[in-house]
Short mmCIF file of C-alpha atoms in Angstrom, two decimals:
data_model
loop_
_atom_site.label_atom_id
_atom_site.label_comp_id
_atom_site.label_asym_id
_atom_site.label_seq_id
_atom_site.Cartn_x
_atom_site.Cartn_y
_atom_site.Cartn_z
CA MET A 1 25.85 -16.84 -3.02
CA THR A 2 25.54 -13.10 -2.33
CA PHE A 3 23.51 -11.74 0.57
CA PRO A 4 20.80 -10.12 -1.64
CA SER A 5 20.36 -13.33 -3.64
CA LEU A 6 20.00 -15.29 -0.40
CA VAL A 7 17.24 -12.92 0.76
CA LEU A 8 15.46 -13.26 -2.60
CA ARG A 9 15.77 -17.06 -2.56
CA ASN A 10 14.22 -17.23 0.89
CA LEU A 11 11.28 -15.06 -0.20
CA LEU A 12 10.66 -17.23 -3.26
CA ARG A 13 10.49 -20.45 -1.25
CA GLN A 14 6.84 -19.85 -0.47
CA ARG A 15 5.68 -17.87 -3.49
CA VAL A 16 1.97 -17.91 -2.70
CA ARG A 17 2.49 -16.76 0.89
CA THR A 18 4.89 -14.03 -0.24
CA LEU A 19 2.45 -12.87 -2.92
CA LEU A 20 -0.48 -12.69 -0.50
CA THR A 21 1.62 -10.74 2.01
CA VAL A 22 2.71 -8.29 -0.70
CA LEU A 23 -0.89 -7.78 -1.82
CA GLY A 24 -2.09 -7.24 1.73
CA ILE A 25 0.53 -4.60 2.46
CA SER A 26 0.12 -2.93 -0.93
CA VAL A 27 -3.56 -2.24 -0.18
CA GLY A 28 -2.53 0.03 2.69
CA ILE A 29 0.12 1.75 0.58
CA THR A 30 -2.43 2.20 -2.23
CA THR A 31 -4.77 4.02 0.15
CA VAL A 32 -1.97 6.22 1.46
CA VAL A 33 -0.91 7.27 -2.06
CA ALA A 34 -4.44 7.78 -3.44
CA LEU A 35 -5.60 9.79 -0.42
CA GLY A 36 -2.36 11.80 -0.46
CA ALA A 37 -2.83 12.70 -4.13
CA VAL A 38 -6.45 13.72 -3.55
CA THR A 39 -5.51 15.77 -0.48
CA GLU A 40 -2.75 17.58 -2.38
CA GLY A 41 -5.27 18.22 -5.16
CA MET A 42 -7.64 19.72 -2.59
CA ARG A 43 -4.82 21.93 -1.33
CA GLN A 44 -4.16 23.11 -4.87
CA THR A 45 -7.86 23.86 -5.40
CA SER A 46 -8.02 25.74 -2.09
CA GLY A 47 -4.90 27.70 -3.00
CA ALA A 48 -6.44 28.71 -6.32
CA ILE A 49 -9.60 29.91 -4.55
CA ILE A 50 -7.52 32.01 -2.15
CA ARG A 51 -5.70 33.63 -5.10
CA THR A 52 -8.89 34.47 -7.06
CA GLY A 53 -8.39 37.71 -8.98
CA ASN A 54 -4.72 37.86 -7.88
CA ALA A 55 -5.91 39.20 -4.52
CA ASP A 56 -3.42 39.72 -1.69
CA PHE A 57 -5.63 37.69 0.65
CA MET A 58 -9.14 36.39 1.15
CA VAL A 59 -11.59 37.28 3.93
CA ALA A 60 -14.26 34.82 5.08
CA GLN A 61 -16.29 33.92 8.15
CA ASN A 62 -14.05 32.87 11.02
CA GLY A 63 -14.65 29.32 12.29
CA ALA A 64 -16.88 28.15 9.41
CA SER A 65 -17.03 24.35 9.29
CA ASP A 66 -16.91 24.49 5.49
CA PHE A 67 -15.89 27.31 3.18
CA SER A 68 -19.21 27.10 1.32
CA PHE A 69 -21.00 27.89 4.61
CA SER A 70 -19.04 31.11 5.12
CA THR A 71 -21.20 34.22 5.38
CA VAL A 72 -19.89 37.77 5.08
CA GLN A 73 -22.52 40.47 5.44
CA GLN A 74 -22.76 43.31 2.93
CA SER A 75 -22.12 45.80 5.73
CA GLU A 76 -18.84 44.02 6.55
CA LEU A 77 -17.85 44.04 2.87
CA ASP A 78 -18.62 47.76 2.66
CA ARG A 79 -16.46 48.52 5.70
CA ILE A 80 -13.54 46.55 4.24
CA ALA A 81 -13.88 48.29 0.86
CA ALA A 82 -13.97 51.71 2.54
CA ARG A 83 -10.66 51.22 4.36
CA PRO A 84 -7.89 53.59 3.20
CA ASP A 85 -5.38 50.72 3.10
CA VAL A 86 -7.57 48.67 0.73
CA ALA A 87 -7.46 49.38 -3.00
CA ARG A 88 -10.12 46.86 -4.01
CA ALA A 89 -12.48 44.46 -2.22
CA VAL A 90 -14.43 42.05 -4.41
CA GLY A 91 -17.21 40.02 -2.82
CA VAL A 92 -18.05 36.62 -4.32
CA LEU A 93 -20.96 34.37 -3.36
CA TYR A 94 -20.40 30.68 -4.09
CA ASN A 95 -23.40 28.41 -4.61
CA ILE A 96 -23.17 24.75 -5.55
CA THR A 97 -25.87 23.35 -7.81
CA GLY A 98 -26.49 20.28 -9.92
CA VAL A 99 -26.04 20.50 -13.68
CA GLY A 100 -26.53 17.33 -15.70
CA GLY A 101 -24.39 14.58 -14.20
CA ASN A 102 -22.33 17.05 -12.20
CA ALA A 103 -23.77 17.55 -8.70
CA PHE A 104 -20.99 19.97 -7.78
CA PHE A 105 -21.28 22.78 -10.32
CA PRO A 106 -20.10 26.13 -8.87
CA GLU A 107 -22.22 29.21 -9.48
CA MET A 108 -20.23 32.30 -8.55
CA GLY A 109 -22.01 35.58 -7.95
CA VAL A 110 -20.14 38.85 -8.39
CA ARG A 111 -21.00 42.45 -9.18
CA PRO A 112 -20.81 42.73 -12.98
CA ASP A 113 -18.53 45.79 -12.80
CA GLN A 114 -16.02 43.81 -10.66
CA LEU A 115 -15.87 40.67 -12.82
CA PRO A 116 -13.03 41.99 -15.06
CA ALA A 117 -10.85 42.28 -11.93
CA ILE A 118 -11.28 38.54 -11.39
CA VAL A 119 -11.19 36.92 -14.84
CA GLY A 120 -9.68 39.64 -17.02
CA ARG A 121 -11.05 39.53 -20.54
CA SER A 122 -13.53 37.09 -22.01
CA THR A 123 -12.20 34.45 -24.41
CA ALA A 124 -15.46 34.51 -26.37
CA GLY A 125 -18.45 36.83 -26.30
CA ARG A 126 -18.42 39.36 -23.47
CA LEU A 127 -18.57 39.62 -19.71
CA LEU A 128 -21.63 40.43 -17.59
CA SER A 129 -23.53 43.63 -18.33
CA GLY A 130 -25.95 43.46 -15.39
CA ALA A 131 -28.97 41.58 -16.79
CA PRO A 132 -30.15 39.06 -14.15
CA ASP A 133 -30.28 36.10 -16.55
CA GLU A 134 -26.72 36.39 -17.89
CA ALA A 135 -23.90 33.91 -17.26
CA VAL A 136 -20.24 33.73 -18.22
CA LEU A 137 -18.95 30.15 -18.34
CA GLY A 138 -15.47 28.91 -17.67
CA GLU A 139 -14.07 27.16 -20.72
CA GLY A 140 -14.14 23.83 -18.89
CA ALA A 141 -17.82 24.28 -18.06
CA ALA A 142 -18.59 25.35 -21.63
CA ARG A 143 -16.99 22.16 -22.96
CA SER A 144 -18.71 19.84 -20.49
CA LEU A 145 -22.11 21.46 -21.10
CA HIS A 146 -21.53 21.77 -24.87
CA ALA A 147 -22.70 25.36 -24.53
CA SER A 148 -21.87 28.22 -26.88
CA VAL A 149 -22.23 31.98 -26.58
CA GLY A 150 -25.85 33.00 -27.14
CA GLU A 151 -27.35 29.70 -25.98
CA SER A 152 -29.80 29.35 -23.14
CA ILE A 153 -28.89 26.70 -20.55
CA LEU A 154 -30.30 25.41 -17.28
CA LEU A 155 -28.10 25.78 -14.19
CA GLY A 156 -29.91 23.89 -11.46
CA ARG A 157 -33.44 25.27 -11.72
CA THR A 158 -32.40 28.59 -13.19
CA ARG A 159 -32.32 29.23 -16.92
CA VAL A 160 -29.57 31.61 -18.00
CA ARG A 161 -28.20 32.98 -21.25
CA VAL A 162 -24.51 32.39 -21.98
CA VAL A 163 -23.01 35.75 -22.96
CA GLY A 164 -19.34 34.77 -22.87
CA THR A 165 -16.60 32.44 -21.69
CA PHE A 166 -13.40 32.93 -19.72
CA ARG A 167 -10.23 30.95 -19.03
CA SER A 168 -8.82 30.32 -15.56
CA SER A 169 -5.89 28.30 -14.27
CA SER A 170 -8.14 27.19 -11.41
CA ARG A 171 -9.96 23.96 -12.26
CA PHE A 172 -12.71 24.90 -9.81
CA GLU A 173 -13.28 28.33 -11.36
CA ASN A 174 -12.83 27.10 -14.93
CA GLY A 175 -15.53 24.48 -14.37
CA GLY A 176 -18.14 26.94 -13.13
CA ALA A 177 -20.03 30.05 -14.14
CA TYR A 178 -20.11 33.68 -13.03
CA LEU A 179 -23.54 35.24 -12.64
CA PRO A 180 -24.64 38.65 -11.32
CA LEU A 181 -24.30 38.73 -7.53
CA ARG A 182 -27.98 39.53 -6.94
CA THR A 183 -29.01 36.56 -9.09
CA VAL A 184 -26.92 34.10 -7.07
CA GLN A 185 -28.09 35.69 -3.81
CA ARG A 186 -31.68 35.08 -4.91
CA ILE A 187 -30.96 31.49 -6.01
CA ALA A 188 -29.11 30.65 -2.77
CA GLY A 189 -31.57 32.51 -0.55
CA LYS A 190 -28.76 34.66 0.89
CA PRO A 191 -29.64 38.33 0.38
CA ASP A 192 -26.98 40.92 1.12
CA THR A 193 -24.28 38.33 1.79
CA VAL A 194 -21.20 36.92 0.08
CA THR A 195 -19.06 33.87 0.81
CA ALA A 196 -15.69 35.61 0.64
CA VAL A 197 -14.09 38.96 -0.02
CA TYR A 198 -10.92 39.18 -2.13
CA VAL A 199 -8.78 42.08 -0.98
CA THR A 200 -6.08 43.94 -2.88
CA VAL A 201 -4.25 46.35 -0.60
CA ALA A 202 -3.47 49.96 -1.48
CA PRO A 203 -0.04 50.76 -2.96
CA GLY A 204 2.58 50.92 -0.25
CA ALA A 205 0.49 49.03 2.30
CA ASP A 206 1.75 45.81 3.91
CA PRO A 207 -0.71 42.96 3.20
CA LYS A 208 0.12 41.22 6.51
CA ARG A 209 -0.57 44.36 8.53
CA VAL A 210 -3.76 45.08 6.62
CA ALA A 211 -4.96 41.51 7.18
CA ALA A 212 -4.20 41.70 10.91
CA SER A 213 -6.00 45.04 11.13
CA ILE A 214 -9.11 43.66 9.41
CA GLU A 215 -9.21 40.69 11.81
CA ARG A 216 -8.91 43.08 14.74
CA ASP A 217 -11.68 45.37 13.48
CA GLU A 218 -13.96 42.55 12.27
CA PRO A 219 -13.82 39.82 14.94
CA THR A 220 -16.26 37.53 13.10
CA LEU A 221 -14.02 37.40 10.03
CA ALA A 222 -10.72 35.69 9.24
CA THR A 223 -8.10 36.58 6.64
CA ILE A 224 -6.51 33.79 4.58
CA SER A 225 -3.23 34.36 2.75
CA SER A 226 -2.10 30.74 2.21
CA VAL A 227 -3.39 27.17 2.27
CA SER A 228 -1.83 26.67 5.71
CA GLU A 229 -4.37 29.18 7.08
CA TYR A 230 -7.35 27.61 5.31
CA GLY A 231 -8.40 25.79 8.47
CA LYS A 232 -9.69 29.10 9.84
CA VAL A 233 -12.68 28.91 7.49
CA ASP A 234 -12.85 25.22 6.50
CA GLN A 235 -12.29 22.19 8.72
CA GLY A 236 -12.26 19.80 5.76
CA MET A 237 -8.52 20.09 5.19
CA THR A 238 -7.81 19.42 8.85
CA MET A 239 -10.03 16.34 8.72
CA LEU A 240 -8.24 15.06 5.61
CA ASP A 241 -4.86 15.47 7.30
CA ALA A 242 -6.14 13.55 10.34
CA LEU A 243 -7.53 10.85 8.05
CA GLN A 244 -4.17 10.53 6.30
CA LEU A 245 -2.42 10.04 9.63
CA ALA A 246 -4.99 7.48 10.78
CA ILE A 247 -4.73 5.47 7.57
CA SER A 248 -0.92 5.58 7.70
CA LEU A 249 -0.92 4.23 11.25
CA LEU A 250 -3.49 1.60 10.28
CA ALA A 251 -1.38 0.57 7.29
CA VAL A 252 1.67 0.19 9.53
CA GLY A 253 -0.25 -1.87 12.09
CA ILE A 254 -1.99 -4.23 9.70
CA GLY A 255 1.08 -4.55 7.49
CA ALA A 256 3.32 -5.32 10.46
CA ILE A 257 1.00 -8.13 11.55
CA GLY A 258 1.10 -9.65 8.06
CA VAL A 259 4.89 -9.42 7.84
CA THR A 260 5.29 -10.87 11.35
CA ASN A 261 3.16 -13.86 10.43
CA THR A 262 5.08 -14.46 7.21
CA MET A 263 8.51 -14.09 8.80
CA VAL A 264 7.67 -16.24 11.86
CA MET A 265 6.61 -19.04 9.52
CA SER A 266 9.78 -18.53 7.48
CA VAL A 267 12.01 -18.75 10.56
CA LEU A 268 10.24 -21.88 11.81
CA GLU A 269 10.63 -23.59 8.44
CA ARG A 270 14.35 -22.70 8.32
CA THR A 271 15.29 -23.51 11.92
CA ARG A 272 17.75 -26.26 10.91
CA GLU A 273 19.19 -24.06 8.19
CA ILE A 274 19.73 -21.27 10.72
CA GLY A 275 21.47 -23.80 12.97
CA ILE A 276 23.83 -24.79 10.16
CA LEU A 277 24.58 -21.14 9.39
CA ARG A 278 25.34 -20.52 13.06
CA ALA A 279 27.56 -23.63 13.13
CA VAL A 280 29.62 -22.46 10.16
CA GLY A 281 30.27 -19.09 11.73
CA TRP A 282 27.35 -16.79 11.04
CA SER A 283 27.00 -14.29 13.88
CA ARG A 284 23.72 -13.39 15.60
CA ARG A 285 23.91 -9.98 13.96
CA ARG A 286 24.16 -11.50 10.49
CA ILE A 287 21.21 -13.81 11.16
CA MET A 288 19.17 -10.83 12.36
CA THR A 289 20.19 -8.77 9.32
CA SER A 290 19.11 -11.61 7.05
CA VAL A 291 15.63 -11.85 8.55
CA LEU A 292 15.18 -8.08 8.72
CA GLY A 293 16.38 -7.83 5.12
CA GLU A 294 13.71 -10.29 4.01
CA GLY A 295 11.01 -8.30 5.81
CA VAL A 296 12.12 -4.98 4.35
CA ALA A 297 12.52 -6.45 0.83
CA LEU A 298 9.02 -7.87 1.09
CA CYS A 299 7.59 -4.50 2.06
CA VAL A 300 9.60 -2.48 -0.48
CA LEU A 301 8.14 -4.70 -3.19
CA ALA A 302 4.68 -4.17 -1.70
CA GLY A 303 5.38 -0.44 -1.59
CA ILE A 304 6.22 -0.31 -5.30
CA VAL A 305 3.07 -2.23 -6.16
CA GLY A 306 1.01 -0.06 -3.80
CA MET A 307 2.35 3.17 -5.29
CA ALA A 308 1.42 2.06 -8.80
CA LEU A 309 -2.03 0.99 -7.65
CA GLY A 310 -2.42 4.25 -5.70
CA VAL A 311 -1.83 6.33 -8.84
CA ALA A 312 -4.29 4.13 -10.74
CA ALA A 313 -6.89 4.50 -7.95
CA ALA A 314 -6.51 8.30 -7.91
CA GLN A 315 -6.98 8.42 -11.68
CA ALA A 316 -10.03 6.16 -11.39
CA ILE A 317 -11.56 8.63 -8.92
CA MET A 318 -11.30 11.28 -11.62
CA LEU A 319 -13.79 9.32 -13.73
CA VAL A 320 -16.50 10.62 -11.39
CA PRO A 321 -17.70 13.91 -12.99
CA THR A 322 -18.55 15.49 -9.63
CA ILE A 323 -14.96 15.10 -8.43
CA SER A 324 -13.16 15.82 -11.69
CA SER A 325 -15.05 19.12 -12.02
CA PHE A 326 -13.10 20.72 -9.19
CA LEU A 327 -10.15 18.47 -8.38
CA THR A 328 -6.98 17.23 -10.05
CA PRO A 329 -4.78 14.70 -8.20
CA VAL A 330 -1.35 16.09 -7.36
CA TYR A 331 1.43 13.50 -7.08
CA ALA A 332 3.84 15.43 -4.90
CA PRO A 333 7.20 13.69 -4.21
CA ALA A 334 6.41 13.82 -0.49
CA ILE A 335 3.53 11.38 -1.04
CA PHE A 336 5.80 8.69 -2.45
CA VAL A 337 8.50 9.37 0.14
CA ARG A 338 5.87 8.88 2.86
CA ALA A 339 4.59 5.69 1.23
CA PHE A 340 8.12 4.29 0.91
CA ALA A 341 8.91 5.20 4.52
CA ILE A 342 5.75 3.42 5.68
CA ALA A 343 6.72 0.34 3.67
CA VAL A 344 10.19 0.22 5.26
CA LEU A 345 8.73 0.83 8.72
CA VAL A 346 6.25 -2.01 8.22
CA GLY A 347 9.07 -4.31 7.16
CA LEU A 348 11.23 -3.47 10.16
CA ALA A 349 8.35 -3.61 12.65
CA GLY A 350 7.01 -6.87 11.26
CA ALA A 351 10.36 -8.63 11.05
CA ALA A 352 11.68 -7.46 14.43
CA TYR A 353 10.27 -10.29 16.56
CA PRO A 354 11.06 -13.12 14.08
CA ALA A 355 14.62 -11.74 13.74
CA PHE A 356 15.04 -11.63 17.51
CA ARG A 357 13.66 -15.17 17.81
CA ALA A 358 16.09 -16.41 15.16
CA THR A 359 19.08 -14.96 17.01
CA ARG A 360 18.08 -16.73 20.23
CA LEU A 361 18.48 -20.17 18.63
CA THR A 362 21.72 -21.93 19.51
CA PRO A 363 23.34 -24.12 16.84
CA MET A 364 22.67 -27.35 18.77
CA GLU A 365 19.04 -26.45 19.49
CA ALA A 366 18.43 -25.51 15.85
CA LEU A 367 20.08 -28.67 14.49
CA ARG A 368 17.94 -30.88 16.74
CA HIS A 369 14.75 -29.20 15.50
CA GLU A 370 12.45 -31.51 13.51
#
């Protein structure tokens, strides 16, 4: 009998106990994978927001707890736009409202003359002309609202006329609507403010130096060039990273307890068998490898099940319209590598004590065990 087949045979001795242990561990792995996919999706959404209008970087309020709470005054926007090293500065005010079953519909306010710099050309109809009741819908929003050019629709409590549609690679932007800046400022109750400024530097200027200069001249503002800097204006990503770490540690702890219980029972039930193996020449190291192998095999199986369930759970989350309107799960390879590593760690941690206990049994002591 080969070593792998021996490990498998030992696991199948108590099928119900093995199955329950696998299910228990897989729940933790499921959470790790699902949360990882959602977090990566959030990073992708945040990255798309930062790159709005192909800007070199974004400027927002430094230290804001959430990006939607960021406030940049019109005077600050004017000073940024007037800089000689800045070619274009586009201010956008984000307001979240409820539309139908979607409680997270983004209304984006921008000066009508600056909208082409953000979305390019319209895919149907036209872009904003300046009338306060106009709206240009992303194609995703147009489909979900079943709205066509020329129709009048209700966004929150505001009735607007759809004058055109646009296409964006950003799910967040594509699922929302652009309105005149003054209209969104009135709706949100934020006169003379924007949420963020998208800066394109002048030809020949270094974006990093321009960003550093703006932060020096405007101490209340922060410049964001990549997702890694997003924590300057939104603590949500930091909280998600901390939550991932906490759940990973919890999965290791709970999983290790389950594996320890299973493997201790397995060693107790096979005490005489271990004695026979020791008597016929099995070394302590081989006994330990056998027990550790069972623990790791148990957890690898749980990891595979957990990964599959994690993908299913992440897809199930997308059935909620509020979430699917701005987020797409991203199944980065690192998520599955982390889940597999956790599964192996759980197996090793959980089987360590039972393996050590098995190696301490002498052949005579094990053979006398009843």
